[in-house]
Short mmCIF file of C-alpha atoms in Angstrom, two decimals:
data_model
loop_
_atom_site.label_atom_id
_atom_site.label_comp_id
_atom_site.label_asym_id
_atom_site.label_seq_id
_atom_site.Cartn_x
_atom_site.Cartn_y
_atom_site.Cartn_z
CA UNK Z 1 8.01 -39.16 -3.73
CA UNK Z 2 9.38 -35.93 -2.89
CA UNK Z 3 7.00 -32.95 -1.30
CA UNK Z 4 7.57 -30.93 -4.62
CA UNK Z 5 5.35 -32.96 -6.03
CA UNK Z 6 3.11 -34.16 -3.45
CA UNK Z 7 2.16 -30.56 -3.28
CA UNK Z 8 1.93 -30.48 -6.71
CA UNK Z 9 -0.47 -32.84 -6.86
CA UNK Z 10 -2.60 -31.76 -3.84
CA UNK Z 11 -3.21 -28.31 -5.59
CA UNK Z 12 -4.39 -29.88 -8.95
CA UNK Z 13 -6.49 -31.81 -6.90
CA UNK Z 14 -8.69 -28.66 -5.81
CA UNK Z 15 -8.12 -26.56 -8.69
CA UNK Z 16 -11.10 -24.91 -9.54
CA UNK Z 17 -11.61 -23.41 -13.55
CA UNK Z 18 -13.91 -20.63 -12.42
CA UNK Z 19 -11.72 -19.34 -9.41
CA UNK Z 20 -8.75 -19.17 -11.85
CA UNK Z 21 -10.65 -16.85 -13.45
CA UNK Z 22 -11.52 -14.78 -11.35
CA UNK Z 23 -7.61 -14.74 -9.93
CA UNK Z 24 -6.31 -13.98 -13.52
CA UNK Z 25 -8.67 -10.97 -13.36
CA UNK Z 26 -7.45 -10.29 -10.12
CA UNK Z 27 -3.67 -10.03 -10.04
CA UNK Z 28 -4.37 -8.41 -13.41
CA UNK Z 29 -2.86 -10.93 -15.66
CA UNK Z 30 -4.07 -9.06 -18.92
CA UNK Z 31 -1.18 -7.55 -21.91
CA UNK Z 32 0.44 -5.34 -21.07
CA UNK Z 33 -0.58 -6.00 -16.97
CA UNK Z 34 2.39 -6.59 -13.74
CA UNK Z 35 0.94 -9.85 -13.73
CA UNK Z 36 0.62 -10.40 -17.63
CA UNK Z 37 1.00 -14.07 -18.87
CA UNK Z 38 0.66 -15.90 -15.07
CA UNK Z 39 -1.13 -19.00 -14.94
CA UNK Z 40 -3.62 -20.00 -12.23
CA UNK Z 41 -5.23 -23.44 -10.89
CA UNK Z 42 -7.67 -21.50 -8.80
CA UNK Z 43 -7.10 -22.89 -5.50
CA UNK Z 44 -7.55 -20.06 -2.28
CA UNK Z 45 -4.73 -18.78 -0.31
CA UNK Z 46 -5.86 -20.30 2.67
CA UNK Z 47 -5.80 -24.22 1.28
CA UNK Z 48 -2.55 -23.65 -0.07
CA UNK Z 49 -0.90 -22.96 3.36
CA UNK Z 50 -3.02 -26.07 4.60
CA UNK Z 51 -1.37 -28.23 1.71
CA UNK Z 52 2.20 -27.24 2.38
CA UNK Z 53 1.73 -27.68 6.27
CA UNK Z 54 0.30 -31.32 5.28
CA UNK Z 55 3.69 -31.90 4.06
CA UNK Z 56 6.10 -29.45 5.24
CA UNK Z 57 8.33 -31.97 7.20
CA UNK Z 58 9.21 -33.89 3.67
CA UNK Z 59 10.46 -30.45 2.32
CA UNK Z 60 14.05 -29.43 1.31
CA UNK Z 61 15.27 -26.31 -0.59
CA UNK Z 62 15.14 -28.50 -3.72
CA UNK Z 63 11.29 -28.82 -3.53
CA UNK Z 64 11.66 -24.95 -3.15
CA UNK Z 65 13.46 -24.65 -6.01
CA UNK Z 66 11.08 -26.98 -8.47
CA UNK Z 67 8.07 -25.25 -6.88
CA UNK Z 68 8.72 -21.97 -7.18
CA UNK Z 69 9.63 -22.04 -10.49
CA UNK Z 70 6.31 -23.59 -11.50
CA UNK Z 71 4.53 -21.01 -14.47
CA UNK Z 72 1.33 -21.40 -12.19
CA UNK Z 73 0.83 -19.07 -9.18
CA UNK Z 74 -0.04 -21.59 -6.78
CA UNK Z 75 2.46 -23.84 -6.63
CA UNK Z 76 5.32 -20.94 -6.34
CA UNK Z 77 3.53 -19.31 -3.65
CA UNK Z 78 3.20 -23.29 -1.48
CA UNK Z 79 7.24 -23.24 -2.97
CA UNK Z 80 7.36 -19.61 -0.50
CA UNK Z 81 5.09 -21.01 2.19
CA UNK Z 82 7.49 -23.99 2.32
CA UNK Z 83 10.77 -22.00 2.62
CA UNK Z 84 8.79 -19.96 5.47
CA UNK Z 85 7.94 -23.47 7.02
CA UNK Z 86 11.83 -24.22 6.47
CA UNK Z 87 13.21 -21.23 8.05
CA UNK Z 88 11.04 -21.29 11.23
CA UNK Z 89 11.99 -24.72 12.19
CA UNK Z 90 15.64 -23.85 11.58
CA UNK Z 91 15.16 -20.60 13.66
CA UNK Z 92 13.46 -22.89 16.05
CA UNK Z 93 16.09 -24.99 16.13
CA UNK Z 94 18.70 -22.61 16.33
CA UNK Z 95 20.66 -23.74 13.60
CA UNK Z 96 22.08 -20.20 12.44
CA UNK Z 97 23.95 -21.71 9.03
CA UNK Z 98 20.37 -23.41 8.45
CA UNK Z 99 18.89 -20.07 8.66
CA UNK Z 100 21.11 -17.84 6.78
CA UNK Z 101 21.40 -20.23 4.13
CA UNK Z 102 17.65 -20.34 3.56
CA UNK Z 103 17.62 -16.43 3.77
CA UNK Z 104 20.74 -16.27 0.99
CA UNK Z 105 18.39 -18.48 -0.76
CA UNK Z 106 15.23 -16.52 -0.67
CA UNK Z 107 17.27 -13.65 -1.91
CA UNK Z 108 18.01 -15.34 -4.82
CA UNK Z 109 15.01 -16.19 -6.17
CA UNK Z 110 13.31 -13.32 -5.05
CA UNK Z 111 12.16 -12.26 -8.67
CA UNK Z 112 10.19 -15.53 -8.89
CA UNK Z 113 7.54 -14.04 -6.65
CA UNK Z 114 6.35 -12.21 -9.57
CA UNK Z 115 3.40 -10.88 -7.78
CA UNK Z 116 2.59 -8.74 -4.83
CA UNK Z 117 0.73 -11.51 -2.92
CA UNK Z 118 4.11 -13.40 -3.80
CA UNK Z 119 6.08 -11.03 -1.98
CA UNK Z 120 3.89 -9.29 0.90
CA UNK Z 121 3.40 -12.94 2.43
CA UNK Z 122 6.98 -14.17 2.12
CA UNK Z 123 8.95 -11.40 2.71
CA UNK Z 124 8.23 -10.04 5.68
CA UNK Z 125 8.33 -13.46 7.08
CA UNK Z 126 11.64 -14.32 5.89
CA UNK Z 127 14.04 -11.71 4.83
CA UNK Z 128 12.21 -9.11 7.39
CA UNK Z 129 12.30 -11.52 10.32
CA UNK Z 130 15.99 -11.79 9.71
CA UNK Z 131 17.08 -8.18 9.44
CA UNK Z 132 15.54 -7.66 13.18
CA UNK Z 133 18.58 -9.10 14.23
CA UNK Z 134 21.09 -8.68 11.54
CA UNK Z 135 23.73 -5.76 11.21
CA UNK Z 136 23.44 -5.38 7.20
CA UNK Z 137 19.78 -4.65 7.46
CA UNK Z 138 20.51 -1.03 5.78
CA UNK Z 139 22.70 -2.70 2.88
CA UNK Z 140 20.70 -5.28 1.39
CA UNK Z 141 17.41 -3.43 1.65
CA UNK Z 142 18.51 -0.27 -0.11
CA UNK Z 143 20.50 -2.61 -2.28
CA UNK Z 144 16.76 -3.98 -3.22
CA UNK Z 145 15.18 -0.67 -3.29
CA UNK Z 146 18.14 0.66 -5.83
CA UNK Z 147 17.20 -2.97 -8.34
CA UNK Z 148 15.55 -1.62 -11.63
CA UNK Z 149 13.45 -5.30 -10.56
CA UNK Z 150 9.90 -4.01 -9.55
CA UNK Z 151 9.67 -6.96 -6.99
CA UNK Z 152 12.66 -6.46 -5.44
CA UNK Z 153 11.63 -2.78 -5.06
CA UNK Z 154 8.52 -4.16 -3.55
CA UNK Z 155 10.26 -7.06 -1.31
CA UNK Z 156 12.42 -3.61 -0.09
CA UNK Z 157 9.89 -1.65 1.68
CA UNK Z 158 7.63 -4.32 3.03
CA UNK Z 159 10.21 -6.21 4.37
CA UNK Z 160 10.98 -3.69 6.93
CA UNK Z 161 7.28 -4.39 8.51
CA UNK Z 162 9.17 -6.74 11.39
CA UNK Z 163 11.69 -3.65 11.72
CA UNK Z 164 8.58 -1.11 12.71
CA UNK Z 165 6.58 -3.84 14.91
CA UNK Z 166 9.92 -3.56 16.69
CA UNK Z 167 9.58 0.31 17.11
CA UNK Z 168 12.79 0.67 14.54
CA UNK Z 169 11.39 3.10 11.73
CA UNK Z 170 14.30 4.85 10.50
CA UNK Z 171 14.97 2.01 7.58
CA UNK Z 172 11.45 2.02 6.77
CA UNK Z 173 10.86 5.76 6.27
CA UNK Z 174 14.82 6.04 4.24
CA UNK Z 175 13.02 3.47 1.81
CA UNK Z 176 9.74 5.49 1.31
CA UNK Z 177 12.23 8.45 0.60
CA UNK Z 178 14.15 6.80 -1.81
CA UNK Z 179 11.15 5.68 -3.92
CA UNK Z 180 9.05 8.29 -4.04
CA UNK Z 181 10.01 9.10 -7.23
CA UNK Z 182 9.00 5.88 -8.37
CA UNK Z 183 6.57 5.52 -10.96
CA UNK Z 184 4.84 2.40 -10.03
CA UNK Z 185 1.16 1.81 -8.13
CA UNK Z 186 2.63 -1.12 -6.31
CA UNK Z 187 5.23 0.67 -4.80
CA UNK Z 188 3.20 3.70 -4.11
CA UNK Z 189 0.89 1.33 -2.10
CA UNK Z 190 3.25 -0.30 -0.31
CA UNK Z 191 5.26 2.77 0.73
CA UNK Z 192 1.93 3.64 2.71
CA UNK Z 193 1.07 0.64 3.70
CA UNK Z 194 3.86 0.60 5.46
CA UNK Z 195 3.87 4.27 6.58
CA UNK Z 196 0.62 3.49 7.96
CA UNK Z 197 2.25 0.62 9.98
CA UNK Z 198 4.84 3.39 11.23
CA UNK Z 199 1.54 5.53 12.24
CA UNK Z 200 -0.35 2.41 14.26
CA UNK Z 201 2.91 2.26 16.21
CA UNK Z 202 3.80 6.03 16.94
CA UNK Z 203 1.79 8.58 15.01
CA UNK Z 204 3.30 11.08 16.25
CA UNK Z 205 6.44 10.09 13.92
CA UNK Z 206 4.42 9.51 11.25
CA UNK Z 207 2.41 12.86 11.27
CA UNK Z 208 6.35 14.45 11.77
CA UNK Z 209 7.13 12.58 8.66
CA UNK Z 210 4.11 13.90 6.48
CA UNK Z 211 4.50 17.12 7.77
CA UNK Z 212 7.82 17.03 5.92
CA UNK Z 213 6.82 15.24 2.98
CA UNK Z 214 3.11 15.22 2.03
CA UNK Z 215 3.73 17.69 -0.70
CA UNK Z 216 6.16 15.04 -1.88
CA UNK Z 217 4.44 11.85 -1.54
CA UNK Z 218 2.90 9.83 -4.18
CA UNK Z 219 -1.50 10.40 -4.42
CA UNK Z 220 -1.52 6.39 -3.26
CA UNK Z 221 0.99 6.82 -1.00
CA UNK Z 222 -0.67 9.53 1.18
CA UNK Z 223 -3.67 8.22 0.68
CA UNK Z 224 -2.44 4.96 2.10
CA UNK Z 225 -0.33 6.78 5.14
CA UNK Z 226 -3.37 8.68 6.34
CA UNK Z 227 -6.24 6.21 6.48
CA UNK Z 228 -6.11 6.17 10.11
CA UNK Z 229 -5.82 9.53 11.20
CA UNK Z 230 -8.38 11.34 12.34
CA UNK Z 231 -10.29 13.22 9.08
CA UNK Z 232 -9.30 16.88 9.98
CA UNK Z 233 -5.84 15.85 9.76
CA UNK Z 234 -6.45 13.54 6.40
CA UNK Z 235 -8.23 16.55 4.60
CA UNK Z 236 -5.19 18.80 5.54
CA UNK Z 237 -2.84 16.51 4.32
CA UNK Z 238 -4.59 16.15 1.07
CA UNK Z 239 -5.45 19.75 0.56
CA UNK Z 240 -1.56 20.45 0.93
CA UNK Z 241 -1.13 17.64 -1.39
CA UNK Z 242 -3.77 19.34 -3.90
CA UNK Z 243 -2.54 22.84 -3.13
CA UNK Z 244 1.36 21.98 -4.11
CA UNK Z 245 0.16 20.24 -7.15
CA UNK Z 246 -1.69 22.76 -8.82
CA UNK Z 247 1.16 25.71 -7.98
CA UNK Z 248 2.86 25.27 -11.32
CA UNK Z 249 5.23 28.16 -10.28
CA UNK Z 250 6.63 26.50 -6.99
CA UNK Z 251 10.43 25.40 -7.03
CA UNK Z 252 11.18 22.24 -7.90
CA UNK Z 253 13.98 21.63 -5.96
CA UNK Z 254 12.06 19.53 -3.25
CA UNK Z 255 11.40 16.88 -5.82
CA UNK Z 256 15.03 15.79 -6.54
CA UNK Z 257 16.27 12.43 -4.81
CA UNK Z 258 16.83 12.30 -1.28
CA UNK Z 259 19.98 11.17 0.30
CA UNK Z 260 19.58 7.75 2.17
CA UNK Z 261 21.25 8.65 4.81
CA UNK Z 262 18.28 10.51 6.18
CA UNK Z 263 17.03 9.73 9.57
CA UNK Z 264 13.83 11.39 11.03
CA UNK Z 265 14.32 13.39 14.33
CA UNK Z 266 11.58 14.00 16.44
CA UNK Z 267 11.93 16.95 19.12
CA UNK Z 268 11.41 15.95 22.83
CA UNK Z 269 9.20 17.19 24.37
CA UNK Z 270 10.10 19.77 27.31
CA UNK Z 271 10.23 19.65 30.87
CA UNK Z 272 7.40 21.73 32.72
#
């Protein structure tokens, strides 16, 4: 019996009707909703990692494949815990091929993690623990970012969280750049999610960055970026944000695309 479906059945085993409810309404599965039409069992993040643990050493890419291309939630989020469970004991194990073949995989069933829970616990994990020590980091991120594929927009700019716990912004804040024109709540949210990340590590580069581009920035976004700055420096940010808005007469030249090729310089500080 393979661990596709000894996962499987472990999930239907504590599927629970009224927390599937409450899920659907959650990851707003309504017409016309990101998440419209998903199916849930109703079984907690937290006992779905414990399931795929239980029998992670059975798994292969295979079981990857049939679970994550289950129609209920669940079971394609154990298919991404597995993969995660797949590529750390490869990485452990220092079997490069092993490891860059389960990251070529990921990437190509990316746009079954049709969800943001489905992409800010995998990603990041897999694809973003990978590019710390890749060369073509730049390339298949912005290649994501540039999909019309809301996911892969998403799996863009969160997977460059391992780049920033690094100290390594400059991907992170291109990205942000490059979608701020985007349209999207999900992607507004995750740009400052992850701008806040930036902040937690060096504020002074984030505060550089919003002085440049507050005016710019998405409502969410800001909002996002700023939560843990001190509330003088919130308020100015969104009164500038405010302020810009309502000036119908200002240029509109600021709003046009950015090139990615931007990098963020901070100036050193001098010498006494």
């Amino acid at each position: 019996m393979n661990a596709a479906f000894k996962i499987s059945e472990a999930l239907s085993d504590v599927a629970c009707k009224e927390q599937a409810e409450v899920l659907s309404y959650f990851f707003k599965t309504g017409p016309g909703e990101y998440g419209e039409g998903d199916r849930f069992l109703g079984v907690k993040v937290p006992k779905t990692r414990e399931i795929v643990k239980r029998f992670k050493k059975l798994g292969t890419l295979s079981d990857v494949d049939l679970l994550t291309s289950s129609t209920f939630h669940e079971e394609r989020l154990a298919g991404f815990f597995l993969l995660i469970e797949l590529y750390n004991a490869a990485k452990k194990r220092k079997l490069e091929n092993e490891t860059a073949e389960i990251v070529n995989f990921y990437r190509s069933i990316i746009e079954r993690g049709n969800n943001w829970d489905l992409v800010d616990l995998v990603a990041p994990k897999i694809l973003g623990d990978r590019l710390t020590t890749a060369n073509d980091a730049e390339h298949i991120l912005m290649q994501l970012a540039s999909s019309e594929n809301l996911w892969k927009q998403r799996v863009s700019i969160v997977s460059t969280l391992p780049l920033i716990k690094k100290g390594d912004f400059d991907l992170a804040l291109d990205i942000v750049i490059f979608l701020i024109p985007h349209e999207h709540d999900l992607i507004h949210k995750a740009c400052g999610w992850m701008l806040r990340e930036v902040g937690k590590k060096e504020e002074a580069i984030l505060l550089a960055f919003l002085d440049r581009y507050c005016t710019q920035l998405p409502r969410t976004t800001l909002r996002y970026a700023i939560e843990r700055l001190e509330p003088r420096r919130r308020l100015s940010y969104l009164t500038r944000k405010e302020e810009a808005s309502r000036d119908k007469s200002k240029p509109r030249k600021e709003e046009k695309r950015i090139p990615m090729s931007h990098r963020l310089t901070i100036p050193k500080k001098k010498k006494q």
